[in-house]
Short mmCIF file of C-alpha atoms in Angstrom, two decimals:
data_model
loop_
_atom_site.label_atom_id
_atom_site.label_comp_id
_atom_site.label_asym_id
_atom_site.label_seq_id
_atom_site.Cartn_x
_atom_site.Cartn_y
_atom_site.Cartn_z
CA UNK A 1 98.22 -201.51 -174.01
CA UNK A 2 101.28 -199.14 -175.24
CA UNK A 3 103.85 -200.70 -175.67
CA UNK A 4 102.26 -204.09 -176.46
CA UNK A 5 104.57 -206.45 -177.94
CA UNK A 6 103.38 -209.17 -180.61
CA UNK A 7 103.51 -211.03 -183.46
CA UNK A 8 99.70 -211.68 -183.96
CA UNK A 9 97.27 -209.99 -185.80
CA UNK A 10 95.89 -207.39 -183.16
CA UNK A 11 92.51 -206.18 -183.27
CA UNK A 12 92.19 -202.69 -182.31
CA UNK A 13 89.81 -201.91 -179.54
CA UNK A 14 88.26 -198.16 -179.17
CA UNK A 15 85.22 -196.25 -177.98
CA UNK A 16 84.75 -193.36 -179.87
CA UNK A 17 82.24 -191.13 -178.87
CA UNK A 18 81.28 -187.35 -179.67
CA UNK A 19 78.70 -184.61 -180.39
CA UNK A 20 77.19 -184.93 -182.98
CA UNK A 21 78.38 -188.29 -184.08
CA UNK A 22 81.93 -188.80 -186.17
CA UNK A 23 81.25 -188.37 -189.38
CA UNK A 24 84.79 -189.94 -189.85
CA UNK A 25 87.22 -191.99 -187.57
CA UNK A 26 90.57 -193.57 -189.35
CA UNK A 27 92.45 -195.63 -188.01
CA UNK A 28 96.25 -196.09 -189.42
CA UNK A 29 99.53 -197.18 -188.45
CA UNK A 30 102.95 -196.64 -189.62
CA UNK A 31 106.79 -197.79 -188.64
CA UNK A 32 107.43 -195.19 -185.42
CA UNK A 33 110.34 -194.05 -187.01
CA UNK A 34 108.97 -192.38 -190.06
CA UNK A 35 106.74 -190.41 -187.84
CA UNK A 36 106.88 -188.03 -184.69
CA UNK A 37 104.23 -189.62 -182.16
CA UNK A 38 104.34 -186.48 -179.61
CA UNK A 39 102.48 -184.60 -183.08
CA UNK A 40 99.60 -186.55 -183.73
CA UNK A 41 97.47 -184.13 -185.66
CA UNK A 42 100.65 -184.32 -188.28
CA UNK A 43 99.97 -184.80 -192.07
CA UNK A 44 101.88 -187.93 -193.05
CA UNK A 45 102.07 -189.72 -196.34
CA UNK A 46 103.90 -192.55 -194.64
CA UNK A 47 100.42 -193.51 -192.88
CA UNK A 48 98.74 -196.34 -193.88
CA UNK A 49 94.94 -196.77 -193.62
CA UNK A 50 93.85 -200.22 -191.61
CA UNK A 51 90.14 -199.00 -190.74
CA UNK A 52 87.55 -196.24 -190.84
CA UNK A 53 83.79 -195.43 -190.84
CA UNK A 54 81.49 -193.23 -189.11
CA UNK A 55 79.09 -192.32 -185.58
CA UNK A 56 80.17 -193.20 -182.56
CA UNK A 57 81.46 -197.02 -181.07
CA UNK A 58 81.86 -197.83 -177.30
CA UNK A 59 84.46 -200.72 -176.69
CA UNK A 60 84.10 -202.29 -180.36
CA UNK A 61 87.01 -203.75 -182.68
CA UNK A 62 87.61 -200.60 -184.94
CA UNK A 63 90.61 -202.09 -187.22
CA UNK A 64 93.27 -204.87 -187.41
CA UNK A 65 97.01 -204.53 -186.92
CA UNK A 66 98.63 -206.60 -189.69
CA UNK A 67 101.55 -207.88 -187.18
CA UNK A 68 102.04 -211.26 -188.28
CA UNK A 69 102.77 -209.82 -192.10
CA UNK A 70 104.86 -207.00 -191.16
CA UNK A 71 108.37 -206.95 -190.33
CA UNK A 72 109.85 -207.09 -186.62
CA UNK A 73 109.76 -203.85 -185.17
CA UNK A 74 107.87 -200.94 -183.66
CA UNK A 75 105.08 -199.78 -184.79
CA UNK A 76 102.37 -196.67 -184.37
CA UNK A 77 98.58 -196.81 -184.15
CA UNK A 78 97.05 -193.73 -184.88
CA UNK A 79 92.78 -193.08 -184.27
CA UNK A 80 91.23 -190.21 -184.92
CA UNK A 81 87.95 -188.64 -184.91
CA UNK A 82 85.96 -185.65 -186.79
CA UNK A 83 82.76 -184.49 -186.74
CA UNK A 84 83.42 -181.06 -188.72
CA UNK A 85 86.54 -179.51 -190.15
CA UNK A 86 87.66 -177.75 -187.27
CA UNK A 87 87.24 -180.66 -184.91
CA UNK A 88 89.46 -183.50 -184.80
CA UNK A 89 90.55 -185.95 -181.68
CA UNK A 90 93.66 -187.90 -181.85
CA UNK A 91 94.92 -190.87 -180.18
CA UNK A 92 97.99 -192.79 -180.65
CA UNK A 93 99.72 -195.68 -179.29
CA UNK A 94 103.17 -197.91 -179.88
CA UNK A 95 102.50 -201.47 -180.51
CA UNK A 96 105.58 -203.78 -181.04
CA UNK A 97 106.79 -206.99 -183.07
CA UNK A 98 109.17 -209.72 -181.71
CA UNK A 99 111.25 -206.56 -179.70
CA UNK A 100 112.78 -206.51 -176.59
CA UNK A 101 111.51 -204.99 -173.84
CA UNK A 102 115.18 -203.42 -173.42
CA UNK A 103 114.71 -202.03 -176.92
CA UNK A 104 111.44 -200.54 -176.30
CA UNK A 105 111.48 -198.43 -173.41
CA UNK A 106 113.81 -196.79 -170.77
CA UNK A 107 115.24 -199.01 -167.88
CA UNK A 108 115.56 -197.39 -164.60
CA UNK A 109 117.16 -199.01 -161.33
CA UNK A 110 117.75 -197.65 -157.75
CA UNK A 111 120.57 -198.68 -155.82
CA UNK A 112 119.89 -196.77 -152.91
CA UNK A 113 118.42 -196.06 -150.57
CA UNK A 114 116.66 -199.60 -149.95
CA UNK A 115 112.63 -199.62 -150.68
CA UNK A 116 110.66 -198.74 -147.23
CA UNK A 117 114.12 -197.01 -145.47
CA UNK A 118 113.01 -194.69 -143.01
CA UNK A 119 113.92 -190.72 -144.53
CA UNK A 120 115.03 -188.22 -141.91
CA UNK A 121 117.44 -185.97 -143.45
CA UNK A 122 118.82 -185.15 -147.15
CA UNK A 123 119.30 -188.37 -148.85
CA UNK A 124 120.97 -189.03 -151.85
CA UNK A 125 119.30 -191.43 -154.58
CA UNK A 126 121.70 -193.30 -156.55
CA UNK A 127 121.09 -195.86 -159.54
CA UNK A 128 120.50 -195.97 -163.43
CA UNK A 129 118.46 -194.70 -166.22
CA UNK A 130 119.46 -196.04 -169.68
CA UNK A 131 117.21 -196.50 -172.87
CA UNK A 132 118.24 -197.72 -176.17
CA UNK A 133 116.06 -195.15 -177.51
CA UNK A 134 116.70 -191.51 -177.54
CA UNK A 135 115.80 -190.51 -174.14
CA UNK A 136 113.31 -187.41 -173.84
CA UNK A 137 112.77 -186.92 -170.17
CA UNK A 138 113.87 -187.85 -166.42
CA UNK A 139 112.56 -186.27 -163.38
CA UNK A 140 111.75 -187.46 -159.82
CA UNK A 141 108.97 -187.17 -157.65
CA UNK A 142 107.64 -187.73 -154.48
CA UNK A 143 104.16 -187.63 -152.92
CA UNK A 144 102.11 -189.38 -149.41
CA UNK A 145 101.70 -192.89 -150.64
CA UNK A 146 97.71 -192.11 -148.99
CA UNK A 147 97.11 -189.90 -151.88
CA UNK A 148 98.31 -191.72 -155.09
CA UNK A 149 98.01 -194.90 -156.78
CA UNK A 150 100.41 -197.32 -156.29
CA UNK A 151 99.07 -199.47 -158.60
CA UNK A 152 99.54 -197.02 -161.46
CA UNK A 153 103.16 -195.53 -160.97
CA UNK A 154 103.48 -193.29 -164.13
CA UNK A 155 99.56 -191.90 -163.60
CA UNK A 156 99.95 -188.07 -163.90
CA UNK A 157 98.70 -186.56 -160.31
CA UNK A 158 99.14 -183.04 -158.53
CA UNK A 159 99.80 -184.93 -155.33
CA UNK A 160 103.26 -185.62 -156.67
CA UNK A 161 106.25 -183.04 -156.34
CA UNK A 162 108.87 -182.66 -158.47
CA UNK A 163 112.28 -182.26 -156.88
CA UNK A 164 115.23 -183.48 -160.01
CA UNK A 165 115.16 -183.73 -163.44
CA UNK A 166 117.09 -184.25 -166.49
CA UNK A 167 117.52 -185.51 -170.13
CA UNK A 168 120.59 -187.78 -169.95
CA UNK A 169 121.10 -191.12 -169.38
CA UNK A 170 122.98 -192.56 -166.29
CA UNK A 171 124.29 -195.56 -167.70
CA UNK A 172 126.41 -196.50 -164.51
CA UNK A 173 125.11 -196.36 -160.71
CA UNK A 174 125.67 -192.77 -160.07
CA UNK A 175 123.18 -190.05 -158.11
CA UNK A 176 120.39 -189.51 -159.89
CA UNK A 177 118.80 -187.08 -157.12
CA UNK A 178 119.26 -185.67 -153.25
CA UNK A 179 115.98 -185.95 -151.56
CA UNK A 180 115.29 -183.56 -148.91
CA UNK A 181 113.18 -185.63 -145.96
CA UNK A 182 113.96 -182.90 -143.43
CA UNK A 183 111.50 -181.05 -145.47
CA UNK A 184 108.40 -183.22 -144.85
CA UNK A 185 105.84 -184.04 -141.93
CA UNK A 186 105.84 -187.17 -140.21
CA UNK A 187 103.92 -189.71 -142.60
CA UNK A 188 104.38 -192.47 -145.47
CA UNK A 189 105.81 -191.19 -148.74
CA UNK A 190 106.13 -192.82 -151.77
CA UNK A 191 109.60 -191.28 -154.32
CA UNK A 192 109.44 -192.31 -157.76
CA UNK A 193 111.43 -191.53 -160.97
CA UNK A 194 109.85 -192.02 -163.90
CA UNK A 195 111.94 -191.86 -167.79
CA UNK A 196 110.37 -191.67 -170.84
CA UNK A 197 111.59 -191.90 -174.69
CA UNK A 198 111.36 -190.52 -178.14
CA UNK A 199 108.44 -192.83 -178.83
CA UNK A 200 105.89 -191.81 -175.45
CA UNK A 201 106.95 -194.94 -173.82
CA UNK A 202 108.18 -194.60 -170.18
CA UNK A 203 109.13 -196.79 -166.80
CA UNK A 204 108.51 -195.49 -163.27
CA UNK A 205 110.89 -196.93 -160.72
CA UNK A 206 109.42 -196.65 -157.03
CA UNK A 207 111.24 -196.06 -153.81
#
C-alpha cells in the first residue's frame, strides 16, 4: 500500500486494463525527491525503468522494486498505460526503505474534545499536526458517522463538510478548529482532520 515501508525486494502488483489493449505499460521508480509525485504525466530523466510490456493484466506481478539493493529512503513507483499517443493513464505510489513512520507522513493528535463527547454548542478542537516533510494541506471535516466509512478515514466522500483548513503545522497543542454543533440535527457525527505532505502521503485523525 502507499506508504509501504521495506527492505525486501517488492513485487509490484497491478491490473491494467483498457480499450483496446495497452500497447505499452512501464513501470519505473525513482528517489521521491528528484521528482514531483502530484505531476505524474511529467517527463523525467531521473526515472528508472523496472518493468514493461503490453495488453491488459488483472491482479498480476508487473515489476520488482529493487529495495534490498537500494539505499534507505523513500522511494516512487510510477505505472502507466497507453494505448495511442494521446492516451496515457498514470498511477503512482511512495514505497519506503528502513524509514520511520515519523519521517514519512504527517502526525496529527487531538487533545480535545475527548472521542464520543456529546456536541451541543461551538466547540473548540485543540491538538497537533506536525510532519517532517513539507506539509501541503490541513483541513477538517465532519459528516453522520451512518453515511461514511469508518473503516477508511481519509476515503474522499461528499457526505463530509469542510469547516477549517490550513497549510501550517501546529507543532504544540493549540486550536486547530471551532466546530459549530449548534448547527446540526440531533444524530451521530463523526469530525475528522486529515494532513497530507509533499509526497501524497496523509493521516486522518478521528473525533
Amino acid at each position: 500500500g502507499a506508504g509501504e515501508v521495506s527492505s525486501v525486494d517488492e513485487s509490484i502488483i497491478a491490473s491494467i486494463t483498457a480499450n483496446p489493449a495497452p500497447t505499452a505499460r512501464p513501470v519505473e521508480y525513482v528517489p521521491v525527491d528528484d521528482i514531483d509525485p502530484y505531476n505524474l504525466a511529467a517527463v523525467d530523466a531521473d526515472y528508472i525503468s523496472i518493468g514493461g510490456g503490453t495488453g491488459a493484466v488483472f491482479s498480476s506481478p508487473v515489476a520488482t522494486l529493487p529495495l534490498s539493493t537500494l539505499p534507505d529512503g523513500i522511494y516512487f513507483v510510477r505505472i502507466s498505460a497507453q494505448n495511442s499517443p494521446l492516451q496515457i493513464a498514470y498511477y503512482g505510489q511512495v514505497v519506503a526503505k528502513n524509514v520511520p513512520e515519523a519521517a514519512l507522513r504527517p502526525q496529527v493528535t487531538i487533545t480535545s474534545p475527548a472521542p464520543g463527547s456529546a456536541v451541543t454548542m461551538t466547540t473548540n478542537i485543540n491538538g497537533t499536526i506536525t510532519s517532517t516533510r513539507p506539509l501541503r494541506e490541513w483541513y477538517a471535516e465532519y459528516a453522520r458517522a451512518d453515511l461514511v466509512d469508518l473503516n477508511n478515514l481519509n476515503a474522499p466522500d461528499s457526505d463530509w463538510v469542510r469547516f477549517a483548513s490550513g497549510a501550517t503545522t501546529i507543532n504544540a497543542p493549540a486550536l486547530i478548529a471551532n466546530f459549530d454543533g449548534t448547527i446540526l440535527k440531533n444524530n451521530g457525527y463523526v469530525v475528522r482532520v486529515v494532513a497530507w505532505n509533499d509526497i501524497g502521503l496523509g493521516w486522518a485523525e478521528p473525533l
